[in-house]
Short mmCIF file of C-alpha atoms in Angstrom, two decimals:
data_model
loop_
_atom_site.label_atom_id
_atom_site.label_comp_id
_atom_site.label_asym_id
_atom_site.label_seq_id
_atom_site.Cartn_x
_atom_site.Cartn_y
_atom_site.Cartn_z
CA UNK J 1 17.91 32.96 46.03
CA UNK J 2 14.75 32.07 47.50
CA UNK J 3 11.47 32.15 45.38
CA UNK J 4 9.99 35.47 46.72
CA UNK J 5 12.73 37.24 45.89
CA UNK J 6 13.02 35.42 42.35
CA UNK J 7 9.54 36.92 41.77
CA UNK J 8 10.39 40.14 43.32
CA UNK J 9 13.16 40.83 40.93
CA UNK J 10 11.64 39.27 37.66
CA UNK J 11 8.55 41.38 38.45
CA UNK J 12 11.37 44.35 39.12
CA UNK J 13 12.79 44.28 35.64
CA UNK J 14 9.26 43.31 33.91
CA UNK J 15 8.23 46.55 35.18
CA UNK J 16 11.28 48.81 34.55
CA UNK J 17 11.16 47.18 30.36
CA UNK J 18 7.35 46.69 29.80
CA UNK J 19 6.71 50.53 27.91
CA UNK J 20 9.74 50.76 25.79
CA UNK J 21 11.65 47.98 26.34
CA UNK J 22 14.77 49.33 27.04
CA UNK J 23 16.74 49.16 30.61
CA UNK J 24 18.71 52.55 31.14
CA UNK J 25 22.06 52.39 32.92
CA UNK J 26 20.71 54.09 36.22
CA UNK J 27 17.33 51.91 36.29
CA UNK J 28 19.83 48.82 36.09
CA UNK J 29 21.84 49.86 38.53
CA UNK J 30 18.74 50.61 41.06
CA UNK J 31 17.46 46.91 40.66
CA UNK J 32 21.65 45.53 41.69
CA UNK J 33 21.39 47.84 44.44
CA UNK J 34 17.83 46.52 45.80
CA UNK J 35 18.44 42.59 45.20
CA UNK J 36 21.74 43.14 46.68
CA UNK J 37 20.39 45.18 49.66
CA UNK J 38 18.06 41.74 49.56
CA UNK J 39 21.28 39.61 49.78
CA UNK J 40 21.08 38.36 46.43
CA UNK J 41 24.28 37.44 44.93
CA UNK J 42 25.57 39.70 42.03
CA UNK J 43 25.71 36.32 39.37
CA UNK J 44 22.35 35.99 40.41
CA UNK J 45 20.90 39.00 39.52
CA UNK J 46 23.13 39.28 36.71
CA UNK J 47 21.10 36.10 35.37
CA UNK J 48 17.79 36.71 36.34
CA UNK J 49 18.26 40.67 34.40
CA UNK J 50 19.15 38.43 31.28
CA UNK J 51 16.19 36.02 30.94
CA UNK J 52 13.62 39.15 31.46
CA UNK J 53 15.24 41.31 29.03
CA UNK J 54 15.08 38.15 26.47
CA UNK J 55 11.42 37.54 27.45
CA UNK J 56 10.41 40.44 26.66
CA UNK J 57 13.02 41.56 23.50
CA UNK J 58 14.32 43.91 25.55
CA UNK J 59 17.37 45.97 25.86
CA UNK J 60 20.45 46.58 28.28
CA UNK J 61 22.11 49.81 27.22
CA UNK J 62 24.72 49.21 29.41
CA UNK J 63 25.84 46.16 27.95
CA UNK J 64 25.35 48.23 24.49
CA UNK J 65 27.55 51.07 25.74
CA UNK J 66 30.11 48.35 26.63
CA UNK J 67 29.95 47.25 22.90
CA UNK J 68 30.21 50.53 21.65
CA UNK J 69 33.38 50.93 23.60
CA UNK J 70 34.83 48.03 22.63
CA UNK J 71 34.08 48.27 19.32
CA UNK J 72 35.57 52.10 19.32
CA UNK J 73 39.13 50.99 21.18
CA UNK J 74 39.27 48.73 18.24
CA UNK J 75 39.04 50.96 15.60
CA UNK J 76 41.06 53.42 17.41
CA UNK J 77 43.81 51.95 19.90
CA UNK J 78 46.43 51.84 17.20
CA UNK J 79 45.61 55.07 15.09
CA UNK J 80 43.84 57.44 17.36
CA UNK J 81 41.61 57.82 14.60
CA UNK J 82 37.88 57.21 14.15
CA UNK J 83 36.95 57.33 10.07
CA UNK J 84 33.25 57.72 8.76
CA UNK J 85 33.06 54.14 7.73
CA UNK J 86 34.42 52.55 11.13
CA UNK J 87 32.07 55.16 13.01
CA UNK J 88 29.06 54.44 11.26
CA UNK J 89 29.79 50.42 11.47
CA UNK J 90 30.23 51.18 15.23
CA UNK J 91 27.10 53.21 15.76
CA UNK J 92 25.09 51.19 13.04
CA UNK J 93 26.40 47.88 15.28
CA UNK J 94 24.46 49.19 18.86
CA UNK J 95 22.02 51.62 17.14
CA UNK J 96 20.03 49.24 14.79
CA UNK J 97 18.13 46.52 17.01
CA UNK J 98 19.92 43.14 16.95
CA UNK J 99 17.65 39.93 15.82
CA UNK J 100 15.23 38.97 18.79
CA UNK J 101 15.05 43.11 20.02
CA UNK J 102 13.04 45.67 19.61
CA UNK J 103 15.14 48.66 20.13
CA UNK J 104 18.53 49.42 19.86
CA UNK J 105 20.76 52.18 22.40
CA UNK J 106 19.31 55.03 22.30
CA UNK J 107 20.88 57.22 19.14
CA UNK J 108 21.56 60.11 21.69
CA UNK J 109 23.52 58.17 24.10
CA UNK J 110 25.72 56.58 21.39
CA UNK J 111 26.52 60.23 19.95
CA UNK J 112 27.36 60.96 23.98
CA UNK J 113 29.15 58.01 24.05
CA UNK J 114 31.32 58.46 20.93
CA UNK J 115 32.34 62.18 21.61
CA UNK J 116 33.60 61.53 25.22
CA UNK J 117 35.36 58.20 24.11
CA UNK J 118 36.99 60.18 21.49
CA UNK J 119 38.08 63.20 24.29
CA UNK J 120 39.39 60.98 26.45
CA UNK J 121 41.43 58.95 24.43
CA UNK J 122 42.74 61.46 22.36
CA UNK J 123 40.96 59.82 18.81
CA UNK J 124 39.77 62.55 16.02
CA UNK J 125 36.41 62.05 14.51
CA UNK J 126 36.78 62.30 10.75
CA UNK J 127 32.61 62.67 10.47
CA UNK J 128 29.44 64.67 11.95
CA UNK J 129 27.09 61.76 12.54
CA UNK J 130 23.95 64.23 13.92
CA UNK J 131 22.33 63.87 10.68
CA UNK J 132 22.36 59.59 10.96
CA UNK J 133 21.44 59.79 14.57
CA UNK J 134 18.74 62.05 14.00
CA UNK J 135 17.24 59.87 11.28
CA UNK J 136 17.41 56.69 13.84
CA UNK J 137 16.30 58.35 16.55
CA UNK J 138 13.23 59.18 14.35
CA UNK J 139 12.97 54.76 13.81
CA UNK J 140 13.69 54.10 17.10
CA UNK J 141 10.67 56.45 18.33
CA UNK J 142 8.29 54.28 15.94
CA UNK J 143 9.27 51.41 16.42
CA UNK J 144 8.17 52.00 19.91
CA UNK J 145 5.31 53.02 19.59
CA UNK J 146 3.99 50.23 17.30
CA UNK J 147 6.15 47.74 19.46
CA UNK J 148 3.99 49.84 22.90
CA UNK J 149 0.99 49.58 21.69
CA UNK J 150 -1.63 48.44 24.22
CA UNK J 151 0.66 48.44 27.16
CA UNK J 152 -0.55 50.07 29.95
CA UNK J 153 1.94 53.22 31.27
CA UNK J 154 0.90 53.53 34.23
CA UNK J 155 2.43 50.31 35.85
CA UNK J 156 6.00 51.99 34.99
CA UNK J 157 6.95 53.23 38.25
CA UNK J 158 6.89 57.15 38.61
CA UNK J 159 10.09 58.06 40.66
CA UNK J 160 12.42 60.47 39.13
CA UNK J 161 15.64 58.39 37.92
CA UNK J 162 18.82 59.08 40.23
CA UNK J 163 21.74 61.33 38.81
CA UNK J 164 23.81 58.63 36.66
CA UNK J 165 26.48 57.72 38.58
CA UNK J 166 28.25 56.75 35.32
CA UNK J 167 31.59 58.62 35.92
CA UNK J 168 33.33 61.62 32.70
CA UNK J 169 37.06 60.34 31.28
CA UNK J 170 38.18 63.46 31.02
CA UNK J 171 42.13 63.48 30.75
CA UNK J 172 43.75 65.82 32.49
CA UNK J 173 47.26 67.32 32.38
CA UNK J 174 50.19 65.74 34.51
CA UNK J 175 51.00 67.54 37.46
CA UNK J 176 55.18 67.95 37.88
CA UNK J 177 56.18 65.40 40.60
CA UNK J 178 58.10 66.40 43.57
CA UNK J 179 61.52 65.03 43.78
CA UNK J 180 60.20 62.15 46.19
CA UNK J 181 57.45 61.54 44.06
CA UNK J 182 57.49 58.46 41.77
CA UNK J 183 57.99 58.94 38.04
CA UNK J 184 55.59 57.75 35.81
CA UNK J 185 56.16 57.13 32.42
CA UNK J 186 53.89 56.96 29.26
CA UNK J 187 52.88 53.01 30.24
CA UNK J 188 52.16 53.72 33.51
CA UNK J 189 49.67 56.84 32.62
CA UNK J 190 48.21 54.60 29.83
CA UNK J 191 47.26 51.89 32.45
CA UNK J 192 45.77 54.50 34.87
CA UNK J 193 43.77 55.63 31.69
CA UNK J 194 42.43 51.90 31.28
CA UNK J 195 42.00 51.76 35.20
CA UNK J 196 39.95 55.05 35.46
CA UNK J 197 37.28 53.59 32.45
CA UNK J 198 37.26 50.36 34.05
CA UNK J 199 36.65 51.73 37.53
CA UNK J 200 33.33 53.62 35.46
CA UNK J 201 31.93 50.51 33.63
CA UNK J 202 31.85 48.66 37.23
CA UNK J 203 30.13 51.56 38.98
CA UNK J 204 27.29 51.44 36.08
CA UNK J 205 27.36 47.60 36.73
CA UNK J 206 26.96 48.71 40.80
CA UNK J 207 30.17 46.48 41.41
CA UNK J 208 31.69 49.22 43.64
CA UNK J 209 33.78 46.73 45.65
CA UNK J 210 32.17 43.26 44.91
CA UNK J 211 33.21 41.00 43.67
CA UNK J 212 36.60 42.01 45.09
CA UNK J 213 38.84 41.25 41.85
CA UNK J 214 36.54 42.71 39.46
CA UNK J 215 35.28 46.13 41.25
CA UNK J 216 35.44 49.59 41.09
CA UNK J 217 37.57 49.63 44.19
CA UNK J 218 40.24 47.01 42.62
CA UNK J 219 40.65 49.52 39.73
CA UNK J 220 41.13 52.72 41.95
CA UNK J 221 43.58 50.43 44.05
CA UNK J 222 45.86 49.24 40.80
CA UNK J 223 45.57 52.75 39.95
CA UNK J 224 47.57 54.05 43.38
CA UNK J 225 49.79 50.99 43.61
CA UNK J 226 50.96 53.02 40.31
CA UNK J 227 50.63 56.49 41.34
CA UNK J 228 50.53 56.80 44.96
CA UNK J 229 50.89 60.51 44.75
CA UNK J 230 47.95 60.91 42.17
CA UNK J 231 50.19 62.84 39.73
CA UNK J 232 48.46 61.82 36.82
CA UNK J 233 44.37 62.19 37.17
CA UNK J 234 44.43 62.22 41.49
CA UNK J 235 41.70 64.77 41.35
CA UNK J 236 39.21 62.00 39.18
CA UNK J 237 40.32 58.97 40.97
CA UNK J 238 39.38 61.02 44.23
CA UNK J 239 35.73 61.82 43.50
CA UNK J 240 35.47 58.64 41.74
CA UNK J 241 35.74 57.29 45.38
CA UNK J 242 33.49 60.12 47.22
CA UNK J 243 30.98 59.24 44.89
CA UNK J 244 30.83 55.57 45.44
CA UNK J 245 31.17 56.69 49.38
CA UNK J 246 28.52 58.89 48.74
CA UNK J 247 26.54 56.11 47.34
CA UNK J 248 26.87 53.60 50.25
CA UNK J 249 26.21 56.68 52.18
CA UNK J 250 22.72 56.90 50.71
CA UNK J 251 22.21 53.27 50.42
CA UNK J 252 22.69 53.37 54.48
CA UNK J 253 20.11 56.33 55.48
CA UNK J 254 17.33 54.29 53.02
CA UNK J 255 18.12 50.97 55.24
CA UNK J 256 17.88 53.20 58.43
CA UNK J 257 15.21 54.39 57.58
CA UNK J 258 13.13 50.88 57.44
CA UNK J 259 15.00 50.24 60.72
CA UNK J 260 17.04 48.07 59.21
CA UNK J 261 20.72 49.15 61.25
CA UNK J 262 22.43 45.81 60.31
CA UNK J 263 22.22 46.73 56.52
CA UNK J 264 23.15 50.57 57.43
CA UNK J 265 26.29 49.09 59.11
CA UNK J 266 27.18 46.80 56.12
CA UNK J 267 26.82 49.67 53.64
CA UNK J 268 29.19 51.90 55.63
CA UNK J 269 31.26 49.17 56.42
CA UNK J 270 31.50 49.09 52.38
CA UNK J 271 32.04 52.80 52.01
CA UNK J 272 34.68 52.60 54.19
CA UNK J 273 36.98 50.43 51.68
CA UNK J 274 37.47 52.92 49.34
CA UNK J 275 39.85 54.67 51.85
CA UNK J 276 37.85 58.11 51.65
CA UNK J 277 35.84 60.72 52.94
CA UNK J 278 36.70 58.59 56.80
CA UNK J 279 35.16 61.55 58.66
CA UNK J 280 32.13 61.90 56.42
CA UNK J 281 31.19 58.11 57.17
CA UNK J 282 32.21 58.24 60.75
CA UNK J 283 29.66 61.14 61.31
CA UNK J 284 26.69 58.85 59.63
CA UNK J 285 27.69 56.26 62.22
CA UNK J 286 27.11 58.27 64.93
CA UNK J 287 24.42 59.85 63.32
CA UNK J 288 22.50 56.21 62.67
CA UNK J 289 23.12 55.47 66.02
CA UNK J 290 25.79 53.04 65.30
CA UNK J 291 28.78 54.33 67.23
CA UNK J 292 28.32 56.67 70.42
CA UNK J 293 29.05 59.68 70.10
CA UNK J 294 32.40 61.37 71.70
CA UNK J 295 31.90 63.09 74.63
#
């Protein structure tokens, strides 16, 4: 990475923390997209994201939802059950700032978090946390604004946040197989499950299909190597896909739109390894100008 755009990004993430210290999934996602659009390595930006939060005792919450997950499998992959005590060590673990931070995830995206873990995993809640959330969402909202005080708002950038492209678990039921179909058992729909929510956490990381072994697109690939049919959950792992196609999609248009037709081509080049939606990117192609049209 060359020094301008080592400046570029710190400055990126300095602005995106500096009023409430606290980097939202989407906003994190935006800054991968950009350095990568740059050429930046992934490890690179990865590092550079870490040293600005640290400066300036700031907050990932996608690296705290990824606690909060792992902590909940934990207390819940051999049960299916979620007790007050192991929810409230779970929450209280993300929620309450950790030594060095300011904040903590935001209380309302941990209650989120914990309710659609628990629906698509099939885990009962033995608690109503509302009350505790309430009360540390009520800290949280302080502690900003004594932790804010003197910063000036207006350098946070204005632009409405993009629709989060984090991605609902929702398990669905299993569709009877044809006779030519292949049979899945319960092992096989359990590592489809793990699959799906690891194909999510890499598209709030923004690795859609790099690097190749740890990607959204090596998840959805495991996933049909199992299930080539898409018995089990076909429908999710499809727009799982258009989405990240739809994604690249937009990532091309803003790069042809600064006349920049290499990058469109790379971005749709991208889109098209997810195996989906060929017509839809073969149209932008001709639409950008970079195929001719058929006569």
């Amino acid at each position: 990475m060359n020094q301008a755009d080592q400046e570029w990004l710190k400055n990126r993430v300095a602005v995106a923390v500096d009023d409430d210290f606290y980097l939202d999934r989407d906003e994190e996602r935006r800054i991968k997209e950009e350095g990568a659009s740059r050429s930046i390595v992934s490890r690179e930006i990865e590092l550079i994201i870490r040293e600005q939060l640290d400066e300036y005792s700031a907050v990932s919450e996608r690296a705290l939802v990824e606690e909060l997950d792992r902590l909940l499998h934990q207390f819940t992959d051999n049960d299916k059950k979620l007790d007050q005590k192991e929810e409230r060590l779970a929450l209280n673990k993300v929620v309450t700032p950790a030594p060095g931070k300011k904040v903590g995830l935001d209380p309302r995206v941990a209650e989120e978090y914990v309710a659609s873990f628990c629906k698509a995993n099939g885990a009962s809640r033995s608690t109503d946390t509302k009350k505790w959330l309430s009360s540390q969402m009520g800290l949280v909202l302080v502690a900003v604004a004594v932790a804010g005080a003197g910063i000036f708002f207006a350098t946070r950038p204005s632009a409405a946040k993009e629709e989060s492209a984090a991605i609902p678990v929702q398990a669905k039921e299993v569709r009877p197989a044809d006779t030519k179909a292949v049979r899945l058992n319960e092992n096989d729909r359990a590592e489809i499950d793990d699959q799906l929510r690891r194909a999510a956490l890499y598209v709030e990381k923004a690795q859609y299909t790099d690097p190749p072994e740890s990607s959204a697109k090596a998840s959805l690939d495991q996933i049909r190597q199992i299930d080539p049919d898409g018995q089990y959950r076909g429908e999710e792992v499809k727009g799982l896909a258009s989405k990240i196609v739809d994604h690249y999609i937009k990532l091309a248009e803003k790069s042809a739109a600064s006349n920049d037709l290499g990058a469109a081509a790379k971005w749709l080049a991208r889109a098209k390894l997810l195996n989906r939606d060929r017509e839809v990117i073969l149209e932008k192609e001709r639409a950008l100008g970079l195929v001719k049209a058929e006569r």
